[in-house]
Amino acid sequence: MQNMRKRTDDEIATARKYGASGLARDLFSVADNLRMALMSITDEDKENIPALKNLSFGLDMVSNDFYSAFERNGIKQILPQIGDEFDHNLHQAMGETETDEVEVGKISQIMSSGYMLYDRLLKPAMVNIAVLKSKNDE
């Protein structure tokens, strides 16, 4: 009986800790789309179009609140940088990019960020990996 009680208590603790993973997965595309919307507004557009400056400010506030809510609930964003080592535990290679600017085997392009819930990977960061430029391109 004690083993069954302990196992049940462990299952309840796990369910409480990781129960938000379904909702979190549903919200990742919203977070990525919000980030892309913010990136699409250039500094020049903000200076020339006052409405875009206000829109950008509002989107930035929503984005900050969104990621703060993630952090409060144990969700961490995986933000790889160009030139970082590829880690198959955190990243998913979507393709290869021929480049001289990044060391071979390192991250050359970031398509989307990844997310972890405590110690569980919920969504890997989508990246491209650098490969040697072929001699035919030169």
PDB file of C-alpha atoms in Angstrom:
ATOM      1  CA  MET A   1       0.000   0.000   0.000  1.00  0.00           C
ATOM      2  CA  GLN A   2       2.822   2.386   0.829  1.00  0.00           C
ATOM      3  CA  ASN A   3       4.409   1.842  -2.599  1.00  0.00           C
ATOM      4  CA  MET A   4       1.104   2.517  -4.321  1.00  0.00           C
ATOM      5  CA  ARG A   5       0.573   5.684  -2.256  1.00  0.00           C
ATOM      6  CA  LYS A   6       4.090   6.892  -3.060  1.00  0.00           C
ATOM      7  CA  ARG A   7       3.652   6.158  -6.767  1.00  0.00           C
ATOM      8  CA  THR A   8       0.308   8.008  -6.776  1.00  0.00           C
ATOM      9  CA  ASP A   9       1.871  10.999  -5.006  1.00  0.00           C
ATOM     10  CA  ASP A  10       4.691  11.056  -7.595  1.00  0.00           C
ATOM     11  CA  GLU A  11       2.189  10.930 -10.455  1.00  0.00           C
ATOM     12  CA  ILE A  12       0.184  13.795  -8.963  1.00  0.00           C
ATOM     13  CA  ALA A  13       3.339  15.906  -8.522  1.00  0.00           C
ATOM     14  CA  THR A  14       4.374  15.222 -12.120  1.00  0.00           C
ATOM     15  CA  ALA A  15       0.897  16.099 -13.406  1.00  0.00           C
ATOM     16  CA  ARG A  16       0.989  19.403 -11.506  1.00  0.00           C
ATOM     17  CA  LYS A  17       4.471  20.258 -12.732  1.00  0.00           C
ATOM     18  CA  TYR A  18       3.971  19.361 -16.403  1.00  0.00           C
ATOM     19  CA  GLY A  19       0.198  19.778 -16.734  1.00  0.00           C
ATOM     20  CA  ALA A  20       0.523  23.062 -18.623  1.00  0.00           C
ATOM     21  CA  SER A  21       2.512  21.501 -21.472  1.00  0.00           C
ATOM     22  CA  GLY A  22      -0.533  21.123 -23.759  1.00  0.00           C
ATOM     23  CA  LEU A  23      -1.567  24.758 -23.355  1.00  0.00           C
ATOM     24  CA  ALA A  24       2.033  25.884 -23.732  1.00  0.00           C
ATOM     25  CA  ARG A  25       2.422  23.993 -27.031  1.00  0.00           C
ATOM     26  CA  ASP A  26      -0.727  25.689 -28.334  1.00  0.00           C
ATOM     27  CA  LEU A  27       0.670  29.121 -27.448  1.00  0.00           C
ATOM     28  CA  PHE A  28       4.110  28.701 -29.059  1.00  0.00           C
ATOM     29  CA  SER A  29       2.861  29.631 -32.521  1.00  0.00           C
ATOM     30  CA  VAL A  30       1.223  32.740 -31.050  1.00  0.00           C
ATOM     31  CA  ALA A  31       4.518  33.723 -29.425  1.00  0.00           C
ATOM     32  CA  ASP A  32       6.478  33.114 -32.638  1.00  0.00           C
ATOM     33  CA  ASN A  33       3.976  35.094 -34.736  1.00  0.00           C
ATOM     34  CA  LEU A  34       4.103  37.976 -32.255  1.00  0.00           C
ATOM     35  CA  ARG A  35       7.901  37.992 -32.436  1.00  0.00           C
ATOM     36  CA  MET A  36       7.809  37.997 -36.249  1.00  0.00           C
ATOM     37  CA  ALA A  37       5.301  40.868 -36.249  1.00  0.00           C
ATOM     38  CA  LEU A  38       7.634  42.927 -34.055  1.00  0.00           C
ATOM     39  CA  MET A  39      10.627  42.116 -36.255  1.00  0.00           C
ATOM     40  CA  SER A  40       8.766  43.192 -39.397  1.00  0.00           C
ATOM     41  CA  ILE A  41       8.484  46.817 -38.229  1.00  0.00           C
ATOM     42  CA  THR A  42      11.735  48.599 -39.041  1.00  0.00           C
ATOM     43  CA  ASP A  43      13.191  51.506 -37.056  1.00  0.00           C
ATOM     44  CA  GLU A  44      12.752  53.689 -40.138  1.00  0.00           C
ATOM     45  CA  ASP A  45       9.037  52.826 -40.305  1.00  0.00           C
ATOM     46  CA  LYS A  46       8.660  53.679 -36.616  1.00  0.00           C
ATOM     47  CA  GLU A  47      10.221  57.113 -37.196  1.00  0.00           C
ATOM     48  CA  ASN A  48       8.197  57.924 -40.321  1.00  0.00           C
ATOM     49  CA  ILE A  49       4.801  56.482 -39.349  1.00  0.00           C
ATOM     50  CA  PRO A  50       3.599  57.444 -35.844  1.00  0.00           C
ATOM     51  CA  ALA A  51       0.844  54.806 -35.878  1.00  0.00           C
ATOM     52  CA  LEU A  52       3.448  52.053 -36.435  1.00  0.00           C
ATOM     53  CA  LYS A  53       5.530  53.416 -33.580  1.00  0.00           C
ATOM     54  CA  ASN A  54       2.511  53.137 -31.263  1.00  0.00           C
ATOM     55  CA  LEU A  55       1.610  49.699 -32.630  1.00  0.00           C
ATOM     56  CA  SER A  56       5.176  48.494 -32.134  1.00  0.00           C
ATOM     57  CA  PHE A  57       5.216  49.812 -28.565  1.00  0.00           C
ATOM     58  CA  GLY A  58       1.949  48.003 -27.803  1.00  0.00           C
ATOM     59  CA  LEU A  59       3.111  44.750 -29.403  1.00  0.00           C
ATOM     60  CA  ASP A  60       6.338  44.973 -27.415  1.00  0.00           C
ATOM     61  CA  MET A  61       4.375  45.336 -24.162  1.00  0.00           C
ATOM     62  CA  VAL A  62       2.188  42.337 -25.045  1.00  0.00           C
ATOM     63  CA  SER A  63       5.262  40.316 -25.962  1.00  0.00           C
ATOM     64  CA  ASN A  64       6.990  41.141 -22.659  1.00  0.00           C
ATOM     65  CA  ASP A  65       3.866  40.166 -20.695  1.00  0.00           C
ATOM     66  CA  PHE A  66       3.531  36.980 -22.728  1.00  0.00           C
ATOM     67  CA  TYR A  67       7.089  35.825 -22.043  1.00  0.00           C
ATOM     68  CA  SER A  68       6.841  36.884 -18.384  1.00  0.00           C
ATOM     69  CA  ALA A  69       3.778  34.641 -18.020  1.00  0.00           C
ATOM     70  CA  PHE A  70       5.739  31.799 -19.616  1.00  0.00           C
ATOM     71  CA  GLU A  71       8.618  32.282 -17.161  1.00  0.00           C
ATOM     72  CA  ARG A  72       6.294  32.424 -14.149  1.00  0.00           C
ATOM     73  CA  ASN A  73       4.944  29.034 -15.190  1.00  0.00           C
ATOM     74  CA  GLY A  74       8.326  27.376 -15.729  1.00  0.00           C
ATOM     75  CA  ILE A  75       8.541  27.805 -19.502  1.00  0.00           C
ATOM     76  CA  LYS A  76      11.925  28.947 -20.768  1.00  0.00           C
ATOM     77  CA  GLN A  77      12.605  30.138 -24.280  1.00  0.00           C
ATOM     78  CA  ILE A  78      15.555  28.590 -26.128  1.00  0.00           C
ATOM     79  CA  LEU A  79      17.199  31.407 -28.086  1.00  0.00           C
ATOM     80  CA  PRO A  80      20.154  30.114 -30.096  1.00  0.00           C
ATOM     81  CA  GLN A  81      22.541  32.604 -31.667  1.00  0.00           C
ATOM     82  CA  ILE A  82      24.282  32.393 -35.018  1.00  0.00           C
ATOM     83  CA  GLY A  83      27.631  30.694 -34.464  1.00  0.00           C
ATOM     84  CA  ASP A  84      26.477  28.648 -31.453  1.00  0.00           C
ATOM     85  CA  GLU A  85      27.227  24.939 -31.281  1.00  0.00           C
ATOM     86  CA  PHE A  86      24.413  22.738 -32.586  1.00  0.00           C
ATOM     87  CA  ASP A  87      22.903  20.762 -29.688  1.00  0.00           C
ATOM     88  CA  HIS A  88      20.617  17.953 -30.811  1.00  0.00           C
ATOM     89  CA  ASN A  89      18.983  18.027 -27.370  1.00  0.00           C
ATOM     90  CA  LEU A  90      17.739  21.606 -27.897  1.00  0.00           C
ATOM     91  CA  HIS A  91      17.833  22.248 -31.653  1.00  0.00           C
ATOM     92  CA  GLN A  92      16.308  20.699 -34.735  1.00  0.00           C
ATOM     93  CA  ALA A  93      18.310  21.048 -37.946  1.00  0.00           C
ATOM     94  CA  MET A  94      15.962  22.074 -40.743  1.00  0.00           C
ATOM     95  CA  GLY A  95      18.645  22.309 -43.416  1.00  0.00           C
ATOM     96  CA  GLU A  96      22.123  23.393 -44.311  1.00  0.00           C
ATOM     97  CA  THR A  97      23.425  26.790 -45.380  1.00  0.00           C
ATOM     98  CA  GLU A  98      26.544  27.175 -47.485  1.00  0.00           C
ATOM     99  CA  THR A  99      28.517  30.001 -45.906  1.00  0.00           C
ATOM    100  CA  ASP A 100      32.001  31.251 -45.140  1.00  0.00           C
ATOM    101  CA  GLU A 101      30.768  33.468 -42.304  1.00  0.00           C
ATOM    102  CA  VAL A 102      30.044  30.717 -39.760  1.00  0.00           C
ATOM    103  CA  GLU A 103      32.215  27.768 -38.767  1.00  0.00           C
ATOM    104  CA  VAL A 104      31.152  24.433 -40.273  1.00  0.00           C
ATOM    105  CA  GLY A 105      28.723  22.518 -38.074  1.00  0.00           C
ATOM    106  CA  LYS A 106      27.586  25.596 -36.148  1.00  0.00           C
ATOM    107  CA  ILE A 107      24.216  27.324 -36.292  1.00  0.00           C
ATOM    108  CA  SER A 108      24.003  29.571 -39.353  1.00  0.00           C
ATOM    109  CA  GLN A 109      20.333  30.586 -39.341  1.00  0.00           C
ATOM    110  CA  ILE A 110      17.497  30.595 -36.806  1.00  0.00           C
ATOM    111  CA  MET A 111      13.969  29.925 -38.034  1.00  0.00           C
ATOM    112  CA  SER A 112      12.165  29.811 -34.703  1.00  0.00           C
ATOM    113  CA  SER A 113      12.983  29.672 -31.028  1.00  0.00           C
ATOM    114  CA  GLY A 114      12.421  26.609 -28.875  1.00  0.00           C
ATOM    115  CA  TYR A 115      10.817  26.139 -25.480  1.00  0.00           C
ATOM    116  CA  MET A 116      11.364  24.048 -22.358  1.00  0.00           C
ATOM    117  CA  LEU A 117       9.003  23.378 -19.476  1.00  0.00           C
ATOM    118  CA  TYR A 118      11.316  23.008 -16.486  1.00  0.00           C
ATOM    119  CA  ASP A 119      13.627  20.208 -17.673  1.00  0.00           C
ATOM    120  CA  ARG A 120      11.465  18.917 -20.556  1.00  0.00           C
ATOM    121  CA  LEU A 121      11.903  20.023 -24.138  1.00  0.00           C
ATOM    122  CA  LEU A 122       8.502  20.999 -25.525  1.00  0.00           C
ATOM    123  CA  LYS A 123       9.640  22.464 -28.855  1.00  0.00           C
ATOM    124  CA  PRO A 124      13.176  22.434 -30.266  1.00  0.00           C
ATOM    125  CA  ALA A 125      14.600  25.596 -31.815  1.00  0.00           C
ATOM    126  CA  MET A 126      14.479  25.287 -35.600  1.00  0.00           C
ATOM    127  CA  VAL A 127      17.895  26.105 -37.104  1.00  0.00           C
ATOM    128  CA  ASN A 128      20.077  25.678 -40.184  1.00  0.00           C
ATOM    129  CA  ILE A 129      23.616  24.366 -39.914  1.00  0.00           C
ATOM    130  CA  ALA A 130      26.647  25.853 -41.718  1.00  0.00           C
ATOM    131  CA  VAL A 131      28.404  23.772 -44.366  1.00  0.00           C
ATOM    132  CA  LEU A 132      31.373  24.575 -46.613  1.00  0.00           C
ATOM    133  CA  LYS A 133      30.586  26.652 -49.648  1.00  0.00           C
ATOM    134  CA  SER A 134      30.973  24.578 -52.791  1.00  0.00           C
ATOM    135  CA  LYS A 135      33.699  25.651 -55.216  1.00  0.00           C
ATOM    136  CA  ASN A 136      31.132  25.922 -58.053  1.00  0.00           C
ATOM    137  CA  ASP A 137      29.552  28.972 -56.369  1.00  0.00           C
ATOM    138  CA  GLU A 138      32.759  31.009 -56.480  1.00  0.00           C
TER     139      GLU A 138
END
